[in-house]
XYZ file of C-alpha atoms in Angstrom:
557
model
C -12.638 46.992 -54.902
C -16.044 49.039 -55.592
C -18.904 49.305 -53.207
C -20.803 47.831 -55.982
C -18.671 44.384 -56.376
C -18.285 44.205 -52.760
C -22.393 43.641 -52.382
C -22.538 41.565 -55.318
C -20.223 39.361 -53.647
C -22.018 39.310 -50.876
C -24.696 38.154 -52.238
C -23.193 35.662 -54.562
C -21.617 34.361 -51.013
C -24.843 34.472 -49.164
C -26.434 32.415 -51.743
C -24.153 29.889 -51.311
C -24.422 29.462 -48.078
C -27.958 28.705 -48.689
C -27.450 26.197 -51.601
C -24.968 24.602 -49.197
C -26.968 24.457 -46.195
C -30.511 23.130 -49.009
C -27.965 20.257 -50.016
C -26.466 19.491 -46.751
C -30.372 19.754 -45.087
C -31.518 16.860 -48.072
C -28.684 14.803 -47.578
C -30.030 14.411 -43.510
C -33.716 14.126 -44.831
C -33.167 11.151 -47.480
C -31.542 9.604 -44.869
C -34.198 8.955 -42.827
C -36.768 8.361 -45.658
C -37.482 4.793 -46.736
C -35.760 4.098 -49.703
C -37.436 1.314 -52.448
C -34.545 -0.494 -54.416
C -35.958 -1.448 -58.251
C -35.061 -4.868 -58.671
C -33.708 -4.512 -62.056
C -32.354 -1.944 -64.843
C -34.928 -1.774 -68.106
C -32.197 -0.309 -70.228
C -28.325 0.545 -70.527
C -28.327 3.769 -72.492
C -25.613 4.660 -74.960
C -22.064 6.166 -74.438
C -20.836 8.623 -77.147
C -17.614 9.627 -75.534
C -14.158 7.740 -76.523
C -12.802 5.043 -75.305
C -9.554 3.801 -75.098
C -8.260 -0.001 -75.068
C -4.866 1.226 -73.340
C -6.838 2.704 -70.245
C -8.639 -0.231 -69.910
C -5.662 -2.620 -69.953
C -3.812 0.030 -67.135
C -7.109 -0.164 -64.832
C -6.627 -3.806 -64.904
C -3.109 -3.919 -63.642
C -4.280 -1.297 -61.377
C -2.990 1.893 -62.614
C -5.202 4.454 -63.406
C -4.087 7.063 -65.921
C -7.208 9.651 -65.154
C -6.456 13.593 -65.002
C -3.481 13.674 -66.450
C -1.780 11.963 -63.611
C -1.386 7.842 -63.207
C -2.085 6.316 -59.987
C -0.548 2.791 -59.141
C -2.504 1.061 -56.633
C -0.101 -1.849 -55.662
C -3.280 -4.293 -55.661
C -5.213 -2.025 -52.879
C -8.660 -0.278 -53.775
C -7.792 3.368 -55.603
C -10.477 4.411 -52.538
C -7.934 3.519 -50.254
C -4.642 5.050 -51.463
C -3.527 9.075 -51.179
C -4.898 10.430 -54.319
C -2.597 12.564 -56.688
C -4.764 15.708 -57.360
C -8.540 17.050 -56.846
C -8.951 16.934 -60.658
C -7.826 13.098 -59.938
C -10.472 12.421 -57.540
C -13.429 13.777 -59.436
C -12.541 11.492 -62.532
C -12.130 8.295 -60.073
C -15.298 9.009 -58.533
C -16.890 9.851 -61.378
C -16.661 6.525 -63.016
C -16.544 7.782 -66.641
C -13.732 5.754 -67.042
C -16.165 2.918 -66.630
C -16.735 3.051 -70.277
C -12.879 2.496 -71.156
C -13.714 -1.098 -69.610
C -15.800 -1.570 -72.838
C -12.920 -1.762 -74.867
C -11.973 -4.961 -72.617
C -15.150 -6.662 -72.027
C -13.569 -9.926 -70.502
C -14.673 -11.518 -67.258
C -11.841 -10.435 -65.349
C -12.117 -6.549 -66.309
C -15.623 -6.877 -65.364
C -15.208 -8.551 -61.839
C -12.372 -6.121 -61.714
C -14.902 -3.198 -62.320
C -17.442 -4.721 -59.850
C -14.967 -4.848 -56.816
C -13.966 -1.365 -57.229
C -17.711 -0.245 -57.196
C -18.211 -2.506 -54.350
C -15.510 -0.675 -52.649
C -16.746 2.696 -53.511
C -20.534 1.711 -51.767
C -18.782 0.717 -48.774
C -16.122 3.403 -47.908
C -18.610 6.637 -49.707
C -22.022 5.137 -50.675
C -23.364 5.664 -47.124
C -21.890 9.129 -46.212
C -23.173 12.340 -48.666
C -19.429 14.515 -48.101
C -16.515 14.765 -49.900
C -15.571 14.681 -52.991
C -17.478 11.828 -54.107
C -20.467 14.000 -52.890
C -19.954 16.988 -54.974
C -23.088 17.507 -57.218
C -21.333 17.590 -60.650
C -19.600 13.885 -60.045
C -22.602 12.250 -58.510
C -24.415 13.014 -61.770
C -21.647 11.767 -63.987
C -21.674 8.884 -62.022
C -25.040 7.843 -62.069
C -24.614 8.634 -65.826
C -21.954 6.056 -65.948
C -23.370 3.709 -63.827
C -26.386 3.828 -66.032
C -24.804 3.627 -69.161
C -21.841 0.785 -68.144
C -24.225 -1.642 -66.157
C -23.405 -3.677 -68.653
C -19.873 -4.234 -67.652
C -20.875 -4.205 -63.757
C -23.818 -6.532 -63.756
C -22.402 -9.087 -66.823
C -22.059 -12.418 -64.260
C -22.500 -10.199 -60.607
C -23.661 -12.343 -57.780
C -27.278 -11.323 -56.121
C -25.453 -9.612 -53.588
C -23.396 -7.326 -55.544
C -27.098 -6.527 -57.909
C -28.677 -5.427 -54.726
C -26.329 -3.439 -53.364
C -25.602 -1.454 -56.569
C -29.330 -0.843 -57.098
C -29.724 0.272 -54.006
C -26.520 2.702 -54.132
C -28.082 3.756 -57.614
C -31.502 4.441 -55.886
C -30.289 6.521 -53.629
C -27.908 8.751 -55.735
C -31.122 9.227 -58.179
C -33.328 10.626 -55.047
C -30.265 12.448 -53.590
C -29.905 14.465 -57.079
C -33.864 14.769 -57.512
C -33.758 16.476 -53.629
C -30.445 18.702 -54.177
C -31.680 20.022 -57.647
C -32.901 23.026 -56.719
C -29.807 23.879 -54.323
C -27.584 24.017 -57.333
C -26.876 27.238 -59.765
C -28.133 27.836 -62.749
C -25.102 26.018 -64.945
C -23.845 22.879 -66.317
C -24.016 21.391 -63.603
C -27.522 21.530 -62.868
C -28.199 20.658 -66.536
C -25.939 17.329 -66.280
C -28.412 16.914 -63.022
C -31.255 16.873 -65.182
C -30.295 15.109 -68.209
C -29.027 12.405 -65.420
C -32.124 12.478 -63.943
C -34.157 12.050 -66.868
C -32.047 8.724 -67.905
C -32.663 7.344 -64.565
C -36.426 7.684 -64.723
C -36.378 5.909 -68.405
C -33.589 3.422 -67.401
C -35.276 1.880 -64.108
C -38.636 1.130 -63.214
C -40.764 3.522 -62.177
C -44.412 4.972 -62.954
C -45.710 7.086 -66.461
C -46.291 10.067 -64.046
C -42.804 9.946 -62.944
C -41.143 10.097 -66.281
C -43.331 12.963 -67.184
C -42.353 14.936 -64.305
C -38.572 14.344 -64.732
C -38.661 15.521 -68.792
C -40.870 18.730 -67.810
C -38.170 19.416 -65.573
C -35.183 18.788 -67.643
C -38.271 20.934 -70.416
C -37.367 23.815 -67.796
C -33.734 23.648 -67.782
C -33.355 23.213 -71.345
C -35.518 26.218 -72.456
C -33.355 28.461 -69.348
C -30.170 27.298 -70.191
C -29.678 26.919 -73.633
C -29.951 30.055 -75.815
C -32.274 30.991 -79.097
C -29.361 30.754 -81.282
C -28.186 27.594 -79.890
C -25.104 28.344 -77.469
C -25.113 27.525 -73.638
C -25.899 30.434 -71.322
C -22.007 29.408 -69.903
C -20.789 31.149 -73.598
C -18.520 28.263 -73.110
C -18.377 26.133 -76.616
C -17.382 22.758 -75.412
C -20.591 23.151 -72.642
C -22.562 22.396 -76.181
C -20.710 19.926 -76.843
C -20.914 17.879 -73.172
C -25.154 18.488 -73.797
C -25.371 16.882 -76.689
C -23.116 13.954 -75.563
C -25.780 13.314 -72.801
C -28.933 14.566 -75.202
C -28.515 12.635 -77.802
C -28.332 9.326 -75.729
C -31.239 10.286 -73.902
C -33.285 10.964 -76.951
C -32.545 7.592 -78.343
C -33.221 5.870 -74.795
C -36.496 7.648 -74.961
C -37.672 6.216 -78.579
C -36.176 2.442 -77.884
C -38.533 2.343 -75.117
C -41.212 4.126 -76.895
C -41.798 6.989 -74.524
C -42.750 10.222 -75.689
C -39.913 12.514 -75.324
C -39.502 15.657 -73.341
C -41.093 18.917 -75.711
C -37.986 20.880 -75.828
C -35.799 17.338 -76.154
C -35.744 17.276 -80.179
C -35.665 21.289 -80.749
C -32.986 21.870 -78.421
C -30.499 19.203 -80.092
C -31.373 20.321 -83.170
C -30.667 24.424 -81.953
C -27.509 23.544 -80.591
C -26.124 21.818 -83.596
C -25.073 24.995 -85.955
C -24.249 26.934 -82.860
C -21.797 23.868 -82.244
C -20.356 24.276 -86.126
C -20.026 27.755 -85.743
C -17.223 27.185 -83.397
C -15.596 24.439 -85.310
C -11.806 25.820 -86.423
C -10.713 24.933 -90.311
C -8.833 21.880 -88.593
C -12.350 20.625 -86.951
C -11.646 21.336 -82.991
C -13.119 23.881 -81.309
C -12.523 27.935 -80.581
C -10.894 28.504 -77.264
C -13.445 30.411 -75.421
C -14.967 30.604 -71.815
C -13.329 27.610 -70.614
C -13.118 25.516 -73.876
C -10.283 23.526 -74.022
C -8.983 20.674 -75.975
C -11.569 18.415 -77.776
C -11.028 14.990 -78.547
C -11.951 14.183 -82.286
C -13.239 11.297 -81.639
C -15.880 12.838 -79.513
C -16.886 15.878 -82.035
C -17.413 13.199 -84.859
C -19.322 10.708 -82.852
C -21.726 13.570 -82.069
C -21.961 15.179 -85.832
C -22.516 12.147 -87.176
C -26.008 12.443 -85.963
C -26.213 16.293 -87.260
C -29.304 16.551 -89.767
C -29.075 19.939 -89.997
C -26.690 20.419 -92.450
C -25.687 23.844 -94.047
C -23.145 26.735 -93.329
C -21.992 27.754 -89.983
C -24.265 31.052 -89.205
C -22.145 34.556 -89.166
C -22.758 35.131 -85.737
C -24.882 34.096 -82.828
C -26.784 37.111 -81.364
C -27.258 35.754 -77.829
C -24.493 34.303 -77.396
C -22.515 37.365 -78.894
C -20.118 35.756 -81.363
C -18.901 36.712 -84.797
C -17.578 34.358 -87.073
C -15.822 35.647 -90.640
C -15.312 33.360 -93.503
C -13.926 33.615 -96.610
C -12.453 30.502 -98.940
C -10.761 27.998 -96.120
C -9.722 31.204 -93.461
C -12.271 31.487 -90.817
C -11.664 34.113 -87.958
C -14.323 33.415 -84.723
C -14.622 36.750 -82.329
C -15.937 36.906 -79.023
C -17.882 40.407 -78.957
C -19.619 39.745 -75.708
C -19.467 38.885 -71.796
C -20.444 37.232 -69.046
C -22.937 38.138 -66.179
C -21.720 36.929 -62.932
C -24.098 34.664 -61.997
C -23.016 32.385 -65.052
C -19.516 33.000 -64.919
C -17.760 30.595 -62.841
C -15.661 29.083 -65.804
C -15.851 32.581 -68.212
C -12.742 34.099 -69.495
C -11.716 38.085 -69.731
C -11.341 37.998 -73.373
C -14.053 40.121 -74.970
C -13.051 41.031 -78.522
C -10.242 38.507 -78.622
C -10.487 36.758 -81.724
C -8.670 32.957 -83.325
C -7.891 32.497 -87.166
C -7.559 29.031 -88.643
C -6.811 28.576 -92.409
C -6.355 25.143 -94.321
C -6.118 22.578 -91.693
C -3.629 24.679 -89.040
C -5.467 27.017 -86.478
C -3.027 29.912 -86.253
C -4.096 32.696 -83.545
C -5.596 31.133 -80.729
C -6.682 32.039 -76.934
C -4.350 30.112 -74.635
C -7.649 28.229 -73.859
C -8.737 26.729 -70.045
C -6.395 24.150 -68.483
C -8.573 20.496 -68.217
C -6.475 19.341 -65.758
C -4.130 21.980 -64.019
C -4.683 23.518 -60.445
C -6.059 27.249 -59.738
C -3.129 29.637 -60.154
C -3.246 27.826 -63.727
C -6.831 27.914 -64.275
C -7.043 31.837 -62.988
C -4.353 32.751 -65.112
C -5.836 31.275 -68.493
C -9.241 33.614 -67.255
C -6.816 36.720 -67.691
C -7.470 38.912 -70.467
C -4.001 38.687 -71.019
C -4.177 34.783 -71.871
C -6.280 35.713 -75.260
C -5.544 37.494 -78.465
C -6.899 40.855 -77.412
C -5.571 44.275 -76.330
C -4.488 44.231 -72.696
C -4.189 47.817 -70.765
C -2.068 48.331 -67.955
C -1.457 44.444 -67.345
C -5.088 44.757 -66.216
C -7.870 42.327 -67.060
C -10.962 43.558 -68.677
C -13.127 41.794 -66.482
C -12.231 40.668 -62.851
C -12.079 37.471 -60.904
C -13.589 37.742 -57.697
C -11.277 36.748 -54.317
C -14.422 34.705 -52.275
C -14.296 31.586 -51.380
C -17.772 32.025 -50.636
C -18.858 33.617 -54.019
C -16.961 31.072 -55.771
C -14.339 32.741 -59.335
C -17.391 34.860 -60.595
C -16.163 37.225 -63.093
C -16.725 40.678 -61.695
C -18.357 42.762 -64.990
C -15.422 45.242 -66.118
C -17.243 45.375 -69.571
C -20.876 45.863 -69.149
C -21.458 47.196 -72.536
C -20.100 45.974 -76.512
C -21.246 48.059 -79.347
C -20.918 46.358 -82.617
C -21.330 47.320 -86.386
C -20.815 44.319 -88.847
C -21.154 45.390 -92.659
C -19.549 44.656 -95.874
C -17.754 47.232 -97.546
C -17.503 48.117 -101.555
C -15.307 46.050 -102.464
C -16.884 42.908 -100.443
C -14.917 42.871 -97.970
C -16.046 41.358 -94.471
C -15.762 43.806 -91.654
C -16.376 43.405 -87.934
C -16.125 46.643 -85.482
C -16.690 46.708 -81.897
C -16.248 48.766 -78.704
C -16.248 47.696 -75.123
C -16.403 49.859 -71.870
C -14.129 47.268 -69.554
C -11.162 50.020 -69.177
C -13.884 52.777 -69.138
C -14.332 53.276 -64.988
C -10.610 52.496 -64.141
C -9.046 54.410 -67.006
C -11.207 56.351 -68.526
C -10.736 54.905 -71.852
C -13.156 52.437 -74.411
C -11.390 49.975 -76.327
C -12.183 49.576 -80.028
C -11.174 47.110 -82.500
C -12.132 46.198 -86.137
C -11.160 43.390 -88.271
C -11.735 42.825 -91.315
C -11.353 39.863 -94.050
C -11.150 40.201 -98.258
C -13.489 38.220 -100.552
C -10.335 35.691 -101.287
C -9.433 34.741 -97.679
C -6.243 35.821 -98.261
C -5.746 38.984 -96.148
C -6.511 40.449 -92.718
C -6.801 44.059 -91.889
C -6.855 44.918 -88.111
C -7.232 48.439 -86.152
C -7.230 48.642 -82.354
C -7.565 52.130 -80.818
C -8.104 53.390 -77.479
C -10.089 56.825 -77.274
C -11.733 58.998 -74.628
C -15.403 58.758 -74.534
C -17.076 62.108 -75.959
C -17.403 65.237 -73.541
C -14.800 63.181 -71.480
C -10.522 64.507 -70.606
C -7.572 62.190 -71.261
C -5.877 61.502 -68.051
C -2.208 63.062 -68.267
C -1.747 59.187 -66.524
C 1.226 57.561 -68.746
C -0.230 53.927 -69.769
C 1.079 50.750 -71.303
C -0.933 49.036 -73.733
C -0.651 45.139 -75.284
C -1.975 44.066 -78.017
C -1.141 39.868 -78.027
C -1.216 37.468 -80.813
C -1.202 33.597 -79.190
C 0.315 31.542 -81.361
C -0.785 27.758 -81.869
C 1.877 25.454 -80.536
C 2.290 23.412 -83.992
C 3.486 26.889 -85.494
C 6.688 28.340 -86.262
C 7.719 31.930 -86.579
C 10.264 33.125 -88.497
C 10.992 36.819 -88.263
C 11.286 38.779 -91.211
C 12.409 42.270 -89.983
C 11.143 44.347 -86.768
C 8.445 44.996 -87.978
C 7.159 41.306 -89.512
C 7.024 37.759 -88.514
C 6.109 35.301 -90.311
C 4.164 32.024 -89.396
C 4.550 28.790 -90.896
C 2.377 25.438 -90.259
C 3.615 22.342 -90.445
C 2.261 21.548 -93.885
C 3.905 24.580 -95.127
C 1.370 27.196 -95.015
C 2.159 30.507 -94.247
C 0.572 33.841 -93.431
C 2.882 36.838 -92.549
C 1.833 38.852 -89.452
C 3.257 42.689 -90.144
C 2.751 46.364 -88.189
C 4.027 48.829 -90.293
C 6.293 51.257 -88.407
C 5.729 49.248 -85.399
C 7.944 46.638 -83.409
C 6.290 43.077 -83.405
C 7.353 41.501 -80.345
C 8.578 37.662 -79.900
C 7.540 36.357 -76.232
C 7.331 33.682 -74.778
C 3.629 31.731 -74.134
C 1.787 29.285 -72.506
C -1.019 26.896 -73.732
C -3.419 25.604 -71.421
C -5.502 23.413 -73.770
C -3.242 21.234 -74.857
C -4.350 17.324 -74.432
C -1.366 16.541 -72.919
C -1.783 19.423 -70.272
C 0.131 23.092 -70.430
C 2.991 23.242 -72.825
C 5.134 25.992 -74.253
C 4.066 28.697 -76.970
C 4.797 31.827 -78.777
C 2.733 35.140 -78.852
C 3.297 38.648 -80.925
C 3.132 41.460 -78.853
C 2.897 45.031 -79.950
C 3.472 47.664 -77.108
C 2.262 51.113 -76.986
C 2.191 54.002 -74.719
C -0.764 56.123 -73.531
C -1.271 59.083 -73.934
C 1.500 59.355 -76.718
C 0.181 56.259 -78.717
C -3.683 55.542 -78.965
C -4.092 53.484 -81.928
C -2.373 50.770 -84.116
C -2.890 49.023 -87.491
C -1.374 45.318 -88.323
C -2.058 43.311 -91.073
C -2.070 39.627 -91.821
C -1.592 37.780 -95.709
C -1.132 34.581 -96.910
C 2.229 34.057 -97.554
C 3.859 31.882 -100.819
C-alpha cells in the first residue's frame, strides 16, 4: 500500500474514532438531561414506499419476511429470538415494515404492532448500543414511527401513548445531539429530513421548526449536487431523498408552515437527474451501490414530477453520460469517487449499461441489498461492471480498516472526456482515466459511440503509454466484460459473435471482429430476490502484444 493511502487511512480512522466517541459522549449527556414528553402527535405524515398485504398477514402470525430472510417467532417477541442476519436486524429495528401493517388495518394487527413496540422500549428504548442504536436505523425509525402512528396509537391505552411519546422524544433529541458526529452521507441527510418531520409532526415552538429546516437548508445545499445527483454518485440515494422530501414538503403545507428555502428547489433539481438514470424498461442504472428498485416506489414518486421534459445528456457534477437515440439508451459513468463519500461507491469508472425497447441488456452486476461483505466487496470490484479490467486489478481500491470504514482508495484521480457528434450525426462519447497509470504505467481509454437510428453501437477500448513515458516489457492481461441482464439469452453465432435475445424477442448481436468473444459465467447482485446467476462476454488481450480492441453492437432481425 502507498505512503499516501496509508495516512489517508489514518485519518479516515482517526475521525472515526472521534465521531464515535461525539455519539457515545451525547448518548451519556441526554441521559442525564430532563426530557419533556409532548402529550400528543399534530400530524402522521405520508408514506410513499410499497406496501405489501402478504407481509402484513406473515407479521401477524409472527413471521417476519424482512431482508431477504423469514424469521418465525413461535409467539415470542422478534426482540427476543436469535436474529438471522445484520441486514435482518436493521430492517426489524427499523420499523419500516410498520407501514406493511397498513395494508391490514384491523384491531388485532394494530394491538399486534403496539406490543412489539412496547417490547422494543423495554428491552432497547433505555440503552443507546447496538444495533438498534446505529444512527441510520434510529432515523428510519423515528420516520416510521412518525409516519405509522396511526396504526400504533388507533385504540392504545394511556399507558402505551405515554410511553411511546416519550421513547419518540428521546430518539428526536438523541438524533438532534449525534448530528454532527455523523459523515457527510445519506445517513446524515435521512437524520435531517427525520428531524425536520419530527419538529412539524409534534408540538414544539415556531423557533424550533425554523432551526430544524435551516439545518436540513445546510445539508441539502452540501449534499445534493447542481445538476441534481447525490454527492454518494449513487442513483437510488435520489431516489430514498425524495421518498422522505416529498412527504415532508406536503407535511409542511397541510400545516401551513413555511417550508425550508432549499425544500422546493432541491426536489425539483433532483427530479431529471433521477430520469436520467431511468433504463428503457423504467428501473434504474446500476451504479455506486444502486440496486434493484421496486416499481411501485419509482412511480409513486414520479407521479409528483412537474418537471417534465427529456432526460439531460449528462450531469456535469455528478459525471455521467447518457446517449439516446430512438428507444436505445446507453448511461456511462465517466467519473469517481473521493474517499470521504465513498463508503457504498463502486470501481467502475467508464463502465457503461444499454437498454433498448423494454429489456436492459448490458448491465453492472449492481450492489447486493441484502447479502453479507465478501458479497457486497465483490460487487465494488471493477471487475463486477461492464468496463475494461487490467491485471484482475480494480481501478480504484477498497480500503482494509475497520477503523476507516470500505472507503474507496482513489486509483483514478483524473477522467478526460470529449463528447461531440460526428458528420454523419452520430453520438460519440470518449474518455480516459489514469486508475492503471501509477501501478502500470498505462491510461485506459474508451469511446462509444451510437448512430442517429439507435440501431448500432461502435466501441474502442485501448490502453496506451502516457506521452514522454516507456512501455514496461511487463507481460499483462487485459478484460474487457460485458454483464449480461439475467432475463437474456445468448446464442453464439461463431467465435467471434454472440448474439442476445430478450424475452420479447428482441435482439442485438454483440461481435469483435478477429477477436474471440468469451462466454463466462456471472453473478447479479441486484436482483430482488437476492444474487442469482448471469452471463458476461469477455474479450481477453495481452499487453504489450495487444493494446487496443474494437467490438460492435446492432440490432438484430
Amino acid at each position: 500500500m502507498r505512503l499516501a493511502d496509508r495516512r489517508r487511512i489514518l485519518a479516515f480512522g482517526m475521525r472515526e474514532i472521534w465521531r464515535r466517541m461525539c455519539r457515545r459522549s451525547a448518548g451519556m449527556r441526554l441521559a442525564l438531561t430532563p426530557l419533556p414528553v409532548p402529550d400528543r402527535l399534530i400530524v402522521a405524515p405520508t408514506d410513499l414506499r410499497s406496501i405489501d398485504p402478504f407481509i402484513a398477514e406473515e407479521i401477524l402470525e409472527g413471521r417476519y419476511p424482512l431482508a431477504g430472510r423469514v424469521l418465525e417467532t413461535f409467539g415470542h417477541s422478534p426482540f427476543q429470538v436469535e436474529l438471522p442476519s445484520k441486514a435482518f436486524a436493521e430492517r426489524l429495528h427499523s420499523f419500516a415494515w410498520l407501514r406493511h401493517v397498513r395494508a391490514n388495518k384491523t384491531e388485532e394487527a394494530c394491538d399486534h404492532a403496539r406490543d412489539v413496540v412496547a417490547d422494543w422500549i423495554t428491552l432497547h428504548g433505555r440503552r443507546q448500543r447496538g444495533i438498534g442504536w446505529e444512527p441510520s436505523v434510529v432515523a428510519e425509525r423515528v420516520v416510521a414511527w412518525l409516519s405509522h402512528s396511526t396504526v400504533l396509537l388507533q385504540g392504545a391505552e394511556a399507558g402505551f401513548y405515554r410511553r411511546f411519546m416519550k421513547s419518540l422524544a428521546f430518539q428526536v433529541r438523541y438524533l438532534r445531539k449525534i448530528a454532527g458526529c455523523i459523515p457527510a452521507d445519506e445517513t446524515r441527510l435521512r437524520i435531517r429530513i427525520a428531524l425536520a418531520m419530527a419538529s412539524v409532526s409534534m408540538p414544539t415552538r415556531a423557533a424550533f421548526i425554523r432551526r430544524e429546516g435551516a439545518r436540513l437548508d445546510r445539508e441539502l445545499e452540501f449534499q445534493i449536487l447542481a445538476d441534481g445527483g447525490h454527492l454518494s454518485r449513487n442513483p437510488r440515494s435520489m431516489l430514498d431523498a425524495l421518498l422522505d422530501l416529498l412527504p415532508l414538503r406536503q407535511t409542511y403545507i397541510n400545516l401551513g408552515h413555511d417550508l425550508p428555502q432549499k425544500l422546493i428547489p432541491t426536489i425539483d433539481r433532483i427530479y431529471p437527474a433521477l430520469r436520467f438514470f431511468r433504463h428503457q424498461d423504467g428501473d434504474l442504472a446500476l451504479f455506486n451501490g444502486a440496486t434493484a428498485t421496486p416499481a411501485s416506489e419509482l412511480m409513486s414518486v414520479l407521479r409528483y414530477d412537474e418537471s417534465g421534459g427529456k432526460p439531460f445528456k449528462a450531469l456535469p457534477h455528478m459525471n455521467y453520460h447518457r446517449l439516446t437515440a430512438e428507444d436505445t439508451t446507453l448511461i456511462v459513468d465517466t467519473g469517481w469517487s473521493e474517499p470521504e463519500f465513498s463508503r457504498t461507491a463502486h470501481a467502475g469508472c467508464l463502465a457503461f449499461e444499454l437498454s433498448s425497447g423494454r429489456n436492459r441488456f448490458i448491465v453492472n452486476s449492481g450492489s447486493p441489498k441484502f447479502s453479507g461483505r465478501g458479497h457486497r466487496k465483490m460487487a465494488r470490484s471493477t471487475a463486477a461492471h461492464s468496463t475494461l479490467t487490467l491485471s484482475e486489478t480494480s481501478s480504484s481500491r477498497i480500503a482494509k480498516s475497520k477503523l476507516a470504514g470500505p472507503i474507496l482508495l482513489p486509483g483514478v484521480s483524473d477522467v478526460t472526456i470529449d463528447r461531440r457528434d460526428d458528420a454523419h450525426g452520430n453520438d460519440w462519447l470518449r474518455a480516459t482515466h489514469d486508475g492503471y497509470l501509477k501501478e502500470f504505467g498505462y491510461l485506459y481509454h474508451r469511446e462509444i459511440g451510437l448512430n442517429t437510428t439507435g440501431n448500432k453501437i461502435k466501441g474502442h477500448d485501448r490502453l496506451f503509454v502516457p506521452d514522454g513515458e516507456e512501455a514496461s516489457d511487463e507481460r499483462l492481461v487485459a478484460v474487457v466484460r460485458f454483464h449480461i441482464h439475467p432475463a437474456i439469452r445468448l446464442v453464439r453465432r461463431d467465435p467471434e459473435s454472440v448474439v442476445m435475445q430478450a424475452s420479447d424477442g428482441e435482439k442485438w448481436l454483440f461481435s469483435a471482429p478477429g477477436l474471440d468473444v468469451m462466454i463466462d459465467e456471472d453473478i447479479f447482485f441486484a436482483d430482488v430476490s437476492g444474487p442469482r446467476p448471469s452471463q458476461q462476454l469477455a474479450i481477453e488481450f495481452t499487453l504489450p502484444e495487444v493494446t487496443e480492441i474494437r467490438w460492435m453492437l446492432r440490432r438484430a432481425d
